[in-house]
């Protein structure tokens, strides 16, 4: 969350807002920005930060305009990994897996078909207000569109943009998003032309990316004790997915608890480890299948299934479709 908070405050300062005043009004300690070990903000503090930033900047579309102003460097190490990817598809895949390092409030899923790349944003935290959620999702949508411009040095125009509400200023949304958003119940997302998936990125650098990915692995230790255990485990599994989906014993060891204790704590939150692992596997499976770059047997192996038939049964249980029909149905 700290990357997000820092960027909100930094953009507010660009809009001639006094950072100290903004933090004071939002109940944020004066030491927050200077102390790298500051505790994450509460949902209430983040709510006040969004609200006060928009008020002091006199901009009801603060999050939309903030997304328009940000560049990859504002995303920290995630931005560097995106920029050093070989193709747009690879960059989007990394962005989906690592978005939790920018904010723990949302996740991203990808689906690819013949004509389109479907990018969907999903809320992770249930406590945030609908207004705060809208701010965050709008910000991420705008960042995605404008970051693609920088990667390819050409203007990307979405095929469609979806929001679960009617926007207050359709013309301004259309200017920033380059497409008038369509109201779609409960859905935040956008589609871009499918051929973009294989487009090369001019700043691709495999060696540099490997260094950043190794650093990500070290950062992925479960340090944020204020998030729910379910969220921290989900984020950890997704961030380390390139190593395979970890077992219960491995996760328990990383969290310095016994497997039984971890299961007990998850039960209090209404989850089991298997439910979380299945959700991660489902997200990865959908991305692998949609990419069209892997055979079924390879996806089965990457997700820890000994036989493709076992993976197929699991996938049908998750989605209601067989893997072979999933991409066609998209």
GROMACS .gro file of C-alpha atoms in nm, residues 71-285:
model
  215
   71UNK     CA    1   0.499   0.694  -1.525
   72UNK     CA    2   0.650   0.348  -1.479
   73UNK     CA    3   0.905   0.479  -1.230
   74UNK     CA    4   0.616   0.560  -0.994
   75UNK     CA    5   0.538   0.187  -0.973
   76UNK     CA    6   0.880   0.114  -0.824
   77UNK     CA    7   1.031  -0.226  -0.895
   78UNK     CA    8   0.708  -0.343  -1.061
   79UNK     CA    9   0.751  -0.067  -1.320
   80UNK     CA   10   1.108  -0.173  -1.391
   81UNK     CA   11   1.002  -0.534  -1.446
   82UNK     CA   12   0.726  -0.423  -1.682
   83UNK     CA   13   0.961  -0.200  -1.879
   84UNK     CA   14   1.225  -0.473  -1.918
   85UNK     CA   15   0.976  -0.734  -2.046
   86UNK     CA   16   1.017  -0.867  -2.399
   87UNK     CA   17   0.656  -0.829  -2.515
   88UNK     CA   18   0.334  -0.659  -2.411
   89UNK     CA   19   0.190  -0.997  -2.312
   90UNK     CA   20   0.482  -1.067  -2.083
   91UNK     CA   21   0.459  -0.718  -1.932
   92UNK     CA   22   0.088  -0.759  -1.860
   93UNK     CA   23   0.146  -1.104  -1.709
   94UNK     CA   24   0.407  -0.961  -1.472
   95UNK     CA   25   0.182  -0.666  -1.389
   96UNK     CA   26  -0.103  -0.902  -1.298
   97UNK     CA   27   0.122  -1.114  -1.076
   98UNK     CA   28   0.289  -0.820  -0.902
   99UNK     CA   29   0.017  -0.555  -0.868
  100UNK     CA   30  -0.001  -0.637  -0.496
  101UNK     CA   31   0.341  -0.475  -0.451
  102UNK     CA   32   0.185  -0.143  -0.558
  103UNK     CA   33  -0.142  -0.189  -0.367
  104UNK     CA   34  -0.284  -0.473  -0.158
  105UNK     CA   35  -0.636  -0.350  -0.233
  106UNK     CA   36  -0.678  -0.503  -0.581
  107UNK     CA   37  -0.571  -0.789  -0.807
  108UNK     CA   38  -0.558  -0.812  -1.185
  109UNK     CA   39  -0.657  -1.101  -1.413
  110UNK     CA   40  -0.593  -1.146  -1.785
  111UNK     CA   41  -0.774  -1.334  -2.055
  112UNK     CA   42  -0.678  -1.344  -2.419
  113UNK     CA   43  -0.883  -1.446  -2.720
  114UNK     CA   44  -0.837  -1.408  -3.093
  115UNK     CA   45  -0.937  -1.043  -3.109
  116UNK     CA   46  -0.887  -0.898  -2.763
  117UNK     CA   47  -0.690  -0.895  -2.441
  118UNK     CA   48  -0.931  -0.871  -2.147
  119UNK     CA   49  -0.790  -0.702  -1.835
  120UNK     CA   50  -1.010  -0.727  -1.525
  121UNK     CA   51  -0.949  -0.563  -1.187
  122UNK     CA   52  -1.085  -0.727  -0.874
  123UNK     CA   53  -1.104  -0.590  -0.518
  124UNK     CA   54  -0.906  -0.782  -0.255
  125UNK     CA   55  -0.994  -0.591   0.062
  126UNK     CA   56  -1.360  -0.596   0.159
  127UNK     CA   57  -1.340  -0.310   0.409
  128UNK     CA   58  -1.278  -0.029   0.160
  129UNK     CA   59  -1.564   0.200   0.067
  130UNK     CA   60  -1.713   0.188  -0.282
  131UNK     CA   61  -1.580   0.541  -0.343
  132UNK     CA   62  -1.224   0.443  -0.246
  133UNK     CA   63  -1.250   0.129  -0.457
  134UNK     CA   64  -1.362   0.336  -0.756
  135UNK     CA   65  -1.068   0.573  -0.709
  136UNK     CA   66  -0.821   0.286  -0.701
  137UNK     CA   67  -0.967   0.098  -0.997
  138UNK     CA   68  -0.986   0.409  -1.212
  139UNK     CA   69  -0.625   0.485  -1.125
  140UNK     CA   70  -0.510   0.135  -1.225
  141UNK     CA   71  -0.706   0.141  -1.551
  142UNK     CA   72  -0.553   0.473  -1.655
  143UNK     CA   73  -0.202   0.361  -1.556
  144UNK     CA   74  -0.241   0.046  -1.765
  145UNK     CA   75  -0.347   0.236  -2.077
  146UNK     CA   76  -0.087   0.510  -2.051
  147UNK     CA   77   0.198   0.277  -1.953
  148UNK     CA   78   0.138   0.076  -2.271
  149UNK     CA   79   0.200   0.399  -2.464
  150UNK     CA   80   0.542   0.433  -2.306
  151UNK     CA   81   0.634   0.072  -2.372
  152UNK     CA   82   0.549   0.089  -2.742
  153UNK     CA   83   0.593   0.461  -2.814
  154UNK     CA   84   0.253   0.479  -2.973
  155UNK     CA   85  -0.092   0.571  -2.851
  156UNK     CA   86  -0.304   0.274  -2.742
  157UNK     CA   87  -0.680   0.304  -2.781
  158UNK     CA   88  -0.885   0.050  -2.582
  159UNK     CA   89  -1.166  -0.138  -2.751
  160UNK     CA   90  -1.379  -0.095  -2.439
  161UNK     CA   91  -1.365   0.016  -2.076
  162UNK     CA   92  -1.602  -0.111  -1.807
  163UNK     CA   93  -1.701   0.050  -1.477
  164UNK     CA   94  -1.983  -0.061  -1.242
  165UNK     CA   95  -2.134   0.288  -1.223
  166UNK     CA   96  -2.238   0.578  -1.440
  167UNK     CA   97  -1.960   0.838  -1.454
  168UNK     CA   98  -2.021   1.203  -1.369
  169UNK     CA   99  -1.824   1.353  -1.659
  170UNK     CA  100  -1.834   1.118  -1.961
  171UNK     CA  101  -1.638   1.352  -2.186
  172UNK     CA  102  -1.345   1.378  -1.944
  173UNK     CA  103  -1.343   1.003  -1.883
  174UNK     CA  104  -1.340   0.948  -2.258
  175UNK     CA  105  -1.051   1.191  -2.301
  176UNK     CA  106  -0.836   1.021  -2.036
  177UNK     CA  107  -0.936   0.659  -2.107
  178UNK     CA  108  -0.964   0.719  -2.485
  179UNK     CA  109  -1.290   0.529  -2.480
  180UNK     CA  110  -1.623   0.616  -2.320
  181UNK     CA  111  -1.671   0.375  -2.029
  182UNK     CA  112  -1.965   0.136  -2.036
  183UNK     CA  113  -2.160   0.061  -1.719
  184UNK     CA  114  -2.126  -0.308  -1.636
  185UNK     CA  115  -2.255  -0.447  -1.308
  186UNK     CA  116  -1.970  -0.517  -1.064
  187UNK     CA  117  -1.701  -0.500  -1.331
  188UNK     CA  118  -1.386  -0.291  -1.360
  189UNK     CA  119  -1.183  -0.365  -1.669
  190UNK     CA  120  -1.081  -0.291  -2.023
  191UNK     CA  121  -1.010  -0.469  -2.349
  192UNK     CA  122  -0.731  -0.388  -2.590
  193UNK     CA  123  -0.658  -0.532  -2.936
  194UNK     CA  124  -0.542  -0.894  -2.922
  195UNK     CA  125  -0.243  -0.855  -3.161
  196UNK     CA  126  -0.077  -0.627  -2.903
  197UNK     CA  127   0.006  -0.936  -2.694
  198UNK     CA  128   0.306  -1.026  -2.912
  199UNK     CA  129   0.422  -0.670  -2.977
  200UNK     CA  130   0.789  -0.627  -2.876
  201UNK     CA  131   0.881  -0.373  -2.608
  202UNK     CA  132   1.159  -0.133  -2.701
  203UNK     CA  133   1.313  -0.129  -2.352
  204UNK     CA  134   1.329  -0.510  -2.318
  205UNK     CA  135   1.628  -0.628  -2.114
  206UNK     CA  136   1.629  -0.993  -2.004
  207UNK     CA  137   1.935  -0.970  -1.777
  208UNK     CA  138   1.804  -0.662  -1.597
  209UNK     CA  139   1.463  -0.821  -1.554
  210UNK     CA  140   1.617  -1.132  -1.398
  211UNK     CA  141   1.787  -0.912  -1.137
  212UNK     CA  142   1.458  -0.741  -1.053
  213UNK     CA  143   1.273  -1.072  -1.030
  214UNK     CA  144   1.531  -1.205  -0.786
  215UNK     CA  145   1.485  -0.890  -0.579
  216UNK     CA  146   1.107  -0.942  -0.590
  217UNK     CA  147   1.156  -1.290  -0.445
  218UNK     CA  148   1.335  -1.140  -0.146
  219UNK     CA  149   1.067  -0.872  -0.105
  220UNK     CA  150   0.791  -1.133  -0.114
  221UNK     CA  151   0.848  -1.245   0.246
  222UNK     CA  152   0.529  -1.206   0.447
  223UNK     CA  153   0.604  -0.886   0.638
  224UNK     CA  154   0.276  -0.697   0.639
  225UNK     CA  155   0.105  -0.813   0.956
  226UNK     CA  156  -0.191  -0.577   0.914
  227UNK     CA  157  -0.336  -0.752   0.608
  228UNK     CA  158  -0.547  -1.061   0.655
  229UNK     CA  159  -0.355  -1.387   0.654
  230UNK     CA  160  -0.560  -1.498   0.352
  231UNK     CA  161  -0.448  -1.188   0.156
  232UNK     CA  162  -0.083  -1.227   0.251
  233UNK     CA  163  -0.078  -1.593   0.152
  234UNK     CA  164  -0.257  -1.522  -0.177
  235UNK     CA  165  -0.009  -1.244  -0.261
  236UNK     CA  166   0.290  -1.459  -0.164
  237UNK     CA  167   0.175  -1.753  -0.377
  238UNK     CA  168   0.110  -1.528  -0.676
  239UNK     CA  169   0.439  -1.337  -0.643
  240UNK     CA  170   0.633  -1.664  -0.638
  241UNK     CA  171   0.427  -1.843  -0.902
  242UNK     CA  172   0.723  -1.872  -1.137
  243UNK     CA  173   0.867  -2.117  -0.882
  244UNK     CA  174   0.548  -2.324  -0.876
  245UNK     CA  175   0.257  -2.301  -0.632
  246UNK     CA  176   0.397  -2.365  -0.285
  247UNK     CA  177   0.263  -2.638  -0.058
  248UNK     CA  178   0.102  -2.586   0.282
  249UNK     CA  179   0.423  -2.697   0.456
  250UNK     CA  180   0.635  -2.453   0.253
  251UNK     CA  181   0.401  -2.162   0.323
  252UNK     CA  182   0.385  -2.244   0.693
  253UNK     CA  183   0.766  -2.245   0.705
  254UNK     CA  184   0.780  -1.904   0.532
  255UNK     CA  185   0.530  -1.764   0.782
  256UNK     CA  186   0.718  -1.920   1.074
  257UNK     CA  187   0.420  -2.121   1.200
  258UNK     CA  188   0.325  -2.486   1.196
  259UNK     CA  189   0.091  -2.610   0.918
  260UNK     CA  190  -0.175  -2.684   1.178
  261UNK     CA  191  -0.150  -2.336   1.331
  262UNK     CA  192  -0.170  -2.174   0.987
  263UNK     CA  193  -0.483  -2.371   0.905
  264UNK     CA  194  -0.641  -2.270   1.236
  265UNK     CA  195  -0.573  -1.901   1.171
  266UNK     CA  196  -0.717  -1.925   0.820
  267UNK     CA  197  -1.027  -2.100   0.952
  268UNK     CA  198  -1.097  -1.798   1.174
  269UNK     CA  199  -1.098  -1.585   0.855
  270UNK     CA  200  -1.332  -1.830   0.682
  271UNK     CA  201  -1.078  -1.983   0.443
  272UNK     CA  202  -0.868  -2.295   0.396
  273UNK     CA  203  -0.523  -2.307   0.244
  274UNK     CA  204  -0.658  -2.524  -0.036
  275UNK     CA  205  -0.915  -2.258  -0.131
  276UNK     CA  206  -0.645  -1.993  -0.157
  277UNK     CA  207  -0.410  -2.220  -0.353
  278UNK     CA  208  -0.692  -2.315  -0.591
  279UNK     CA  209  -0.775  -1.948  -0.653
  280UNK     CA  210  -0.410  -1.877  -0.739
  281UNK     CA  211  -0.395  -2.184  -0.965
  282UNK     CA  212  -0.715  -2.078  -1.137
  283UNK     CA  213  -0.580  -1.727  -1.204
  284UNK     CA  214  -0.254  -1.867  -1.339
  285UNK     CA  215  -0.429  -2.134  -1.545
   0.00000   0.00000   0.00000
